[in-house]
Structures are given as C-alpha cells and as structure tokens.
C-alpha cells in the first residue's frame, strides 16, 4: 500500500517545483497539495472527471478547481506564488487537428496499432523508474518486418491499487 502524497513528500520535502497532471480528481488534489511554495502545475487533462467515468462528480469534488474550464479555456490560476496552467494546446486548434487526422488515418489503414504492454507488470510508485527503463529498452515495441505496420506500446503496465490519502494542505 502506498500513499502518493507521502511518497512525493519523501522525494521533495520542500514541495514539487513542476507537475504535469492529467488525471484530475483525487490525483489533482494530491498534486496541488504537493506543490512547493513557488510550484507550477500544468494541467494536461482530467480523465477521472470525463463523462465516461460514472464517478466523475465524486472525483471532481476532491478539489476546488473547475478543471473543464481550466483546461478548455486555457486558464491560468495564481495561488499565492504558485501557478496552475490549464491546457498547453496551441490556440490554433487547426494545427492539432491536422496531426490528429494523420494519426487516425494511420490507425484506419492498420499502420498504427496501440496497445498496453503486459509482458512486464510493475507495481507501485517505487517501480516507476524500472517501468520507464523497460519502456526505453525497446522490448515493449513489436515491429513486424515486411508487414508495413508498427505496434507501439502506450507504456508499461503499472498497477496501483492503494487508496489515495488526503494531500497536505497549505
């Protein structure tokens, strides 16, 4: 059982300088509570609060931020010397859409297949460095010669089943 806030406190007792956060909910609360006095947080998503999650309202209740507005309106929030930046997407969404169309086109043609690597399973925050190392070995990538496609791993499978604890408050 691991307490994410406690583990982050061990790594950065004075608080984190920079956080990229894409989960929202309890994880956003933990990240905000773990920021240093002059820390910066870039919200890159809030998947635990997306419509597909039947518990999205409970997740959103964990923190006091309007994550949808923060993300989609690319807002910037100042909390004393801390700064929370929403959404790093370019203002010209056409630039993003062109790349999206290319990726979806490759997928439709069968030239790009995404999967989660299950060859190795890593458990807990302590194994994140090993999981990243595994991903960088290239063993998580299956290239089929002559088939004309690439199966790319989204990354190693990291299991986390411990409940999140309350983040430290400011």
C-alpha atoms as an extended CHARMM CRD file, in Angstrom:
* protein
*
       170  EXT
         1         1  UNK       CA              0.0000000000        0.0000000000        0.0000000000  PROA      1               0.0000000000
         2         2  UNK       CA              1.4060000000        3.3640000000       -0.9990000000  PROA      2               0.0000000000
         3         3  UNK       CA              0.3540000000        6.8920000000       -0.1170000000  PROA      3               0.0000000000
         4         4  UNK       CA              1.1880000000        9.0630000000       -3.1470000000  PROA      4               0.0000000000
         5         5  UNK       CA              1.3350000000       12.3040000000       -1.1580000000  PROA      5               0.0000000000
         6         6  UNK       CA              3.7030000000       10.7010000000        1.3880000000  PROA      6               0.0000000000
         7         7  UNK       CA              5.9130000000        9.2960000000       -1.3750000000  PROA      7               0.0000000000
         8         8  UNK       CA              6.0970000000       12.7040000000       -3.0760000000  PROA      8               0.0000000000
         9         9  UNK       CA              6.9510000000       14.3090000000        0.2570000000  PROA      9               0.0000000000
        10        10  UNK       CA              9.8850000000       11.8590000000        0.6040000000  PROA      10              0.0000000000
        11        11  UNK       CA             11.1350000000       12.8080000000       -2.8710000000  PROA      11              0.0000000000
        12        12  UNK       CA             10.6110000000       16.5520000000       -2.4860000000  PROA      12              0.0000000000
        13        13  UNK       CA             10.2610000000       17.5630000000        1.1920000000  PROA      13              0.0000000000
        14        14  UNK       CA             10.0220000000       21.2500000000        0.2530000000  PROA      14              0.0000000000
        15        15  UNK       CA              7.3340000000       20.5060000000       -2.3470000000  PROA      15              0.0000000000
        16        16  UNK       CA              7.4220000000       19.9050000000       -6.0730000000  PROA      16              0.0000000000
        17        17  UNK       CA              8.6170000000       22.6320000000       -8.4280000000  PROA      17              0.0000000000
        18        18  UNK       CA              6.7800000000       21.3910000000      -11.5240000000  PROA      18              0.0000000000
        19        19  UNK       CA              3.9070000000       18.9540000000      -12.0210000000  PROA      19              0.0000000000
        20        20  UNK       CA              2.2920000000       17.7170000000      -15.2470000000  PROA      20              0.0000000000
        21        21  UNK       CA             -1.1340000000       16.4670000000      -14.1880000000  PROA      21              0.0000000000
        22        22  UNK       CA             -3.6300000000       14.7000000000      -16.4310000000  PROA      22              0.0000000000
        23        23  UNK       CA             -5.8300000000       12.6750000000      -14.1010000000  PROA      23              0.0000000000
        24        24  UNK       CA             -7.8390000000       15.2570000000      -12.1630000000  PROA      24              0.0000000000
        25        25  UNK       CA             -9.9370000000       14.3310000000       -9.1350000000  PROA      25              0.0000000000
        26        26  UNK       CA             -8.0330000000       12.9800000000       -6.1380000000  PROA      26              0.0000000000
        27        27  UNK       CA             -4.7450000000       12.9850000000       -8.0720000000  PROA      27              0.0000000000
        28        28  UNK       CA             -5.1160000000       16.7030000000       -8.8480000000  PROA      28              0.0000000000
        29        29  UNK       CA             -5.7850000000       17.3530000000       -5.1580000000  PROA      29              0.0000000000
        30        30  UNK       CA             -2.6650000000       15.3810000000       -4.2530000000  PROA      30              0.0000000000
        31        31  UNK       CA             -0.5940000000       17.2250000000       -6.8680000000  PROA      31              0.0000000000
        32        32  UNK       CA             -1.8100000000       20.6320000000       -5.6880000000  PROA      32              0.0000000000
        33        33  UNK       CA             -1.1110000000       19.6820000000       -2.0880000000  PROA      33              0.0000000000
        34        34  UNK       CA              2.3890000000       18.5540000000       -3.0420000000  PROA      34              0.0000000000
        35        35  UNK       CA              3.3990000000       21.7180000000       -4.8870000000  PROA      35              0.0000000000
        36        36  UNK       CA              6.1800000000       23.7660000000       -3.3870000000  PROA      36              0.0000000000
        37        37  UNK       CA              5.5810000000       27.3850000000       -2.3840000000  PROA      37              0.0000000000
        38        38  UNK       CA              6.5270000000       28.5870000000       -5.8730000000  PROA      38              0.0000000000
        39        39  UNK       CA              5.4630000000       25.4200000000       -7.7010000000  PROA      39              0.0000000000
        40        40  UNK       CA              3.9210000000       25.2710000000      -11.1490000000  PROA      40              0.0000000000
        41        41  UNK       CA              1.2880000000       22.7840000000      -12.3160000000  PROA      41              0.0000000000
        42        42  UNK       CA              0.3570000000       22.2310000000      -15.9500000000  PROA      42              0.0000000000
        43        43  UNK       CA             -2.9750000000       20.5110000000      -16.3530000000  PROA      43              0.0000000000
        44        44  UNK       CA             -2.7840000000       18.2930000000      -19.4300000000  PROA      44              0.0000000000
        45        45  UNK       CA             -6.1280000000       16.5760000000      -18.8820000000  PROA      45              0.0000000000
        46        46  UNK       CA             -8.5820000000       15.4240000000      -16.2290000000  PROA      46              0.0000000000
        47        47  UNK       CA             -9.5600000000       11.9070000000      -17.3030000000  PROA      47              0.0000000000
        48        48  UNK       CA            -11.0460000000       10.8700000000      -13.9450000000  PROA      48              0.0000000000
        49        49  UNK       CA            -13.6370000000       13.6120000000      -14.4520000000  PROA      49              0.0000000000
        50        50  UNK       CA            -14.5160000000       12.8590000000      -18.1060000000  PROA      50              0.0000000000
        51        51  UNK       CA            -18.1120000000       11.8200000000      -18.9290000000  PROA      51              0.0000000000
        52        52  UNK       CA            -17.1940000000        8.1180000000      -19.3340000000  PROA      52              0.0000000000
        53        53  UNK       CA            -16.4520000000        7.8330000000      -15.6030000000  PROA      53              0.0000000000
        54        54  UNK       CA            -19.6080000000        7.1520000000      -13.6000000000  PROA      54              0.0000000000
        55        55  UNK       CA            -17.7960000000        8.5330000000      -10.5100000000  PROA      55              0.0000000000
        56        56  UNK       CA            -16.7540000000       11.7880000000      -12.1920000000  PROA      56              0.0000000000
        57        57  UNK       CA            -18.7550000000       14.0150000000       -9.8270000000  PROA      57              0.0000000000
        58        58  UNK       CA            -17.1600000000       12.4200000000       -6.7690000000  PROA      58              0.0000000000
        59        59  UNK       CA            -13.7200000000       12.8030000000       -8.3710000000  PROA      59              0.0000000000
        60        60  UNK       CA            -14.3470000000       16.4780000000       -9.1770000000  PROA      60              0.0000000000
        61        61  UNK       CA            -15.4210000000       17.0980000000       -5.5680000000  PROA      61              0.0000000000
        62        62  UNK       CA            -11.8980000000       16.2970000000       -4.3010000000  PROA      62              0.0000000000
        63        63  UNK       CA            -10.5370000000       19.7290000000       -5.2400000000  PROA      63              0.0000000000
        64        64  UNK       CA            -11.8570000000       23.2420000000       -5.6410000000  PROA      64              0.0000000000
        65        65  UNK       CA            -10.9370000000       23.8110000000       -9.2830000000  PROA      65              0.0000000000
        66        66  UNK       CA            -13.1840000000       23.8910000000      -12.3560000000  PROA      66              0.0000000000
        67        67  UNK       CA            -10.9860000000       21.5120000000      -14.3460000000  PROA      67              0.0000000000
        68        68  UNK       CA            -13.0630000000       21.6490000000      -17.5200000000  PROA      68              0.0000000000
        69        69  UNK       CA            -12.8810000000       25.4330000000      -17.6330000000  PROA      69              0.0000000000
        70        70  UNK       CA             -9.2120000000       25.4350000000      -16.6350000000  PROA      70              0.0000000000
        71        71  UNK       CA             -8.3810000000       23.0030000000      -19.4260000000  PROA      71              0.0000000000
        72        72  UNK       CA            -10.6180000000       24.0850000000      -22.3100000000  PROA      72              0.0000000000
        73        73  UNK       CA            -10.2990000000       27.8280000000      -21.7230000000  PROA      73              0.0000000000
        74        74  UNK       CA             -6.5550000000       27.5180000000      -21.0650000000  PROA      74              0.0000000000
        75        75  UNK       CA             -6.9180000000       29.4910000000      -17.8600000000  PROA      75              0.0000000000
        76        76  UNK       CA             -4.0960000000       30.4260000000      -15.5330000000  PROA      76              0.0000000000
        77        77  UNK       CA             -4.7500000000       30.4440000000      -11.7980000000  PROA      77              0.0000000000
        78        78  UNK       CA             -2.4500000000       32.0560000000       -9.2410000000  PROA      78              0.0000000000
        79        79  UNK       CA             -2.4420000000       30.6910000000       -5.6660000000  PROA      79              0.0000000000
        80        80  UNK       CA             -0.0420000000       32.9700000000       -3.8050000000  PROA      80              0.0000000000
        81        81  UNK       CA              3.2950000000       32.2600000000       -5.5920000000  PROA      81              0.0000000000
        82        82  UNK       CA              2.0120000000       29.0340000000       -7.1640000000  PROA      82              0.0000000000
        83        83  UNK       CA              0.6880000000       28.9780000000      -10.7130000000  PROA      83              0.0000000000
        84        84  UNK       CA             -1.7060000000       26.4770000000      -12.2830000000  PROA      84              0.0000000000
        85        85  UNK       CA             -1.7040000000       26.4940000000      -16.0680000000  PROA      85              0.0000000000
        86        86  UNK       CA             -4.5570000000       24.9410000000      -17.9770000000  PROA      86              0.0000000000
        87        87  UNK       CA             -4.1470000000       23.2580000000      -21.3350000000  PROA      87              0.0000000000
        88        88  UNK       CA             -0.9360000000       23.6320000000      -23.3020000000  PROA      88              0.0000000000
        89        89  UNK       CA             -2.5950000000       23.0600000000      -26.6850000000  PROA      89              0.0000000000
        90        90  UNK       CA             -1.8830000000       25.7240000000      -29.3070000000  PROA      90              0.0000000000
        91        91  UNK       CA             -4.5160000000       28.4380000000      -29.7720000000  PROA      91              0.0000000000
        92        92  UNK       CA             -4.8060000000       27.4810000000      -33.4580000000  PROA      92              0.0000000000
        93        93  UNK       CA             -6.5570000000       24.1620000000      -32.9840000000  PROA      93              0.0000000000
        94        94  UNK       CA             -6.2000000000       23.5280000000      -36.7320000000  PROA      94              0.0000000000
        95        95  UNK       CA             -2.5550000000       22.6620000000      -36.0610000000  PROA      95              0.0000000000
        96        96  UNK       CA             -3.6550000000       19.9180000000      -33.6720000000  PROA      96              0.0000000000
        97        97  UNK       CA             -6.4620000000       18.6770000000      -35.9140000000  PROA      97              0.0000000000
        98        98  UNK       CA             -4.0830000000       18.1070000000      -38.8340000000  PROA      98              0.0000000000
        99        99  UNK       CA             -1.9260000000       15.8420000000      -36.6570000000  PROA      99              0.0000000000
       100       100  UNK       CA             -4.9960000000       14.0910000000      -35.2500000000  PROA      100             0.0000000000
       101       101  UNK       CA             -6.2490000000       13.3530000000      -38.7660000000  PROA      101             0.0000000000
       102       102  UNK       CA             -2.8580000000       11.9110000000      -39.7260000000  PROA      102             0.0000000000
       103       103  UNK       CA             -2.7060000000        9.6450000000      -36.6460000000  PROA      103             0.0000000000
       104       104  UNK       CA             -6.3030000000        8.4790000000      -37.0920000000  PROA      104             0.0000000000
       105       105  UNK       CA             -5.6110000000        7.8670000000      -40.7840000000  PROA      105             0.0000000000
       106       106  UNK       CA             -2.5960000000        5.6820000000      -39.9860000000  PROA      106             0.0000000000
       107       107  UNK       CA             -4.7220000000        3.7840000000      -37.4710000000  PROA      107             0.0000000000
       108       108  UNK       CA             -7.5420000000        3.2970000000      -40.0000000000  PROA      108             0.0000000000
       109       109  UNK       CA             -5.0520000000        1.9570000000      -42.5470000000  PROA      109             0.0000000000
       110       110  UNK       CA             -3.7720000000       -0.5190000000      -39.9610000000  PROA      110             0.0000000000
       111       111  UNK       CA             -0.3400000000        1.0930000000      -39.9450000000  PROA      111             0.0000000000
       112       112  UNK       CA             -0.5610000000        2.1760000000      -36.3230000000  PROA      112             0.0000000000
       113       113  UNK       CA             -1.8240000000       -0.1320000000      -33.5890000000  PROA      113             0.0000000000
       114       114  UNK       CA             -1.6930000000        0.9460000000      -29.9550000000  PROA      114             0.0000000000
       115       115  UNK       CA             -1.5510000000       -1.4510000000      -27.0490000000  PROA      115             0.0000000000
       116       116  UNK       CA             -0.5740000000       -1.6570000000      -23.4160000000  PROA      116             0.0000000000
       117       117  UNK       CA              2.4490000000       -3.8360000000      -22.8340000000  PROA      117             0.0000000000
       118       118  UNK       CA              1.6160000000       -6.6860000000      -20.4660000000  PROA      118             0.0000000000
       119       119  UNK       CA              4.9300000000       -8.5480000000      -20.8190000000  PROA      119             0.0000000000
       120       120  UNK       CA              6.1390000000       -6.9060000000      -17.6220000000  PROA      120             0.0000000000
       121       121  UNK       CA              3.9320000000       -5.6610000000      -14.7970000000  PROA      121             0.0000000000
       122       122  UNK       CA              5.1970000000       -3.0670000000      -12.3560000000  PROA      122             0.0000000000
       123       123  UNK       CA              3.5440000000       -2.3970000000       -9.0130000000  PROA      123             0.0000000000
       124       124  UNK       CA              3.5570000000        0.9100000000       -7.1430000000  PROA      124             0.0000000000
       125       125  UNK       CA              5.4110000000        4.1880000000       -7.3530000000  PROA      125             0.0000000000
       126       126  UNK       CA              8.7000000000        2.5970000000       -6.3580000000  PROA      126             0.0000000000
       127       127  UNK       CA              8.7590000000        0.6670000000       -9.6220000000  PROA      127             0.0000000000
       128       128  UNK       CA              8.1210000000        3.6410000000      -11.9190000000  PROA      128             0.0000000000
       129       129  UNK       CA             11.8620000000        4.0200000000      -12.7210000000  PROA      129             0.0000000000
       130       130  UNK       CA             12.0270000000        0.3140000000      -13.6680000000  PROA      130             0.0000000000
       131       131  UNK       CA              8.8790000000        0.6970000000      -15.7740000000  PROA      131             0.0000000000
       132       132  UNK       CA             10.3460000000        3.6590000000      -17.6440000000  PROA      132             0.0000000000
       133       133  UNK       CA             13.6180000000        1.7690000000      -18.1190000000  PROA      133             0.0000000000
       134       134  UNK       CA             11.6640000000       -1.2150000000      -19.5150000000  PROA      134             0.0000000000
       135       135  UNK       CA              9.8240000000        1.0760000000      -21.9210000000  PROA      135             0.0000000000
       136       136  UNK       CA             13.1030000000        2.6120000000      -23.1140000000  PROA      136             0.0000000000
       137       137  UNK       CA             14.7440000000       -0.7760000000      -23.7790000000  PROA      137             0.0000000000
       138       138  UNK       CA             12.6030000000       -1.1500000000      -26.8860000000  PROA      138             0.0000000000
       139       139  UNK       CA             11.3570000000       -4.5500000000      -25.7170000000  PROA      139             0.0000000000
       140       140  UNK       CA              7.8850000000       -3.0150000000      -25.4300000000  PROA      140             0.0000000000
       141       141  UNK       CA              7.8300000000       -2.3570000000      -29.1730000000  PROA      141             0.0000000000
       142       142  UNK       CA              6.8840000000       -5.1090000000      -31.6090000000  PROA      142             0.0000000000
       143       143  UNK       CA              7.9800000000       -4.3400000000      -35.1610000000  PROA      143             0.0000000000
       144       144  UNK       CA              6.6980000000       -6.7290000000      -37.7910000000  PROA      144             0.0000000000
       145       145  UNK       CA              9.1110000000       -6.7970000000      -40.6830000000  PROA      145             0.0000000000
       146       146  UNK       CA              7.5210000000       -6.7940000000      -44.0950000000  PROA      146             0.0000000000
       147       147  UNK       CA              4.0510000000       -6.2000000000      -42.6550000000  PROA      147             0.0000000000
       148       148  UNK       CA              4.2760000000       -2.4540000000      -43.0170000000  PROA      148             0.0000000000
       149       149  UNK       CA              2.9860000000       -1.5670000000      -39.5580000000  PROA      149             0.0000000000
       150       150  UNK       CA              4.2470000000       -0.6570000000      -36.1390000000  PROA      150             0.0000000000
       151       151  UNK       CA              2.6820000000       -1.7450000000      -32.8730000000  PROA      151             0.0000000000
       152       152  UNK       CA              3.6100000000        0.8970000000      -30.3880000000  PROA      152             0.0000000000
       153       153  UNK       CA              3.2140000000        0.4900000000      -26.6860000000  PROA      153             0.0000000000
       154       154  UNK       CA              1.4870000000        3.1980000000      -24.6990000000  PROA      154             0.0000000000
       155       155  UNK       CA              3.8650000000        2.2040000000      -21.9850000000  PROA      155             0.0000000000
       156       156  UNK       CA              4.3940000000       -0.4480000000      -19.3790000000  PROA      156             0.0000000000
       157       157  UNK       CA              1.5620000000       -1.5910000000      -17.1570000000  PROA      157             0.0000000000
       158       158  UNK       CA              1.8520000000       -0.1150000000      -13.6830000000  PROA      158             0.0000000000
       159       159  UNK       CA             -0.5820000000       -1.3860000000      -11.0910000000  PROA      159             0.0000000000
       160       160  UNK       CA             -1.7200000000        0.8770000000       -8.3050000000  PROA      160             0.0000000000
       161       161  UNK       CA             -4.4580000000       -0.3910000000       -6.0440000000  PROA      161             0.0000000000
       162       162  UNK       CA             -3.8210000000        1.5370000000       -2.8430000000  PROA      162             0.0000000000
       163       163  UNK       CA             -6.3160000000        4.2740000000       -1.9700000000  PROA      163             0.0000000000
       164       164  UNK       CA             -5.0680000000        7.8080000000       -2.2710000000  PROA      164             0.0000000000
       165       165  UNK       CA             -4.6740000000        9.6840000000        1.0000000000  PROA      165             0.0000000000
       166       166  UNK       CA             -5.5230000000       13.2880000000        1.6800000000  PROA      166             0.0000000000
       167       167  UNK       CA             -2.9340000000       15.7030000000        0.3650000000  PROA      167             0.0000000000
       168       168  UNK       CA             -1.2320000000       18.0330000000        2.7700000000  PROA      168             0.0000000000
       169       169  UNK       CA             -2.9160000000       21.4230000000        2.9490000000  PROA      169             0.0000000000
       170       170  UNK       CA             -1.3930000000       24.8660000000        2.6660000000  PROA      170             0.0000000000
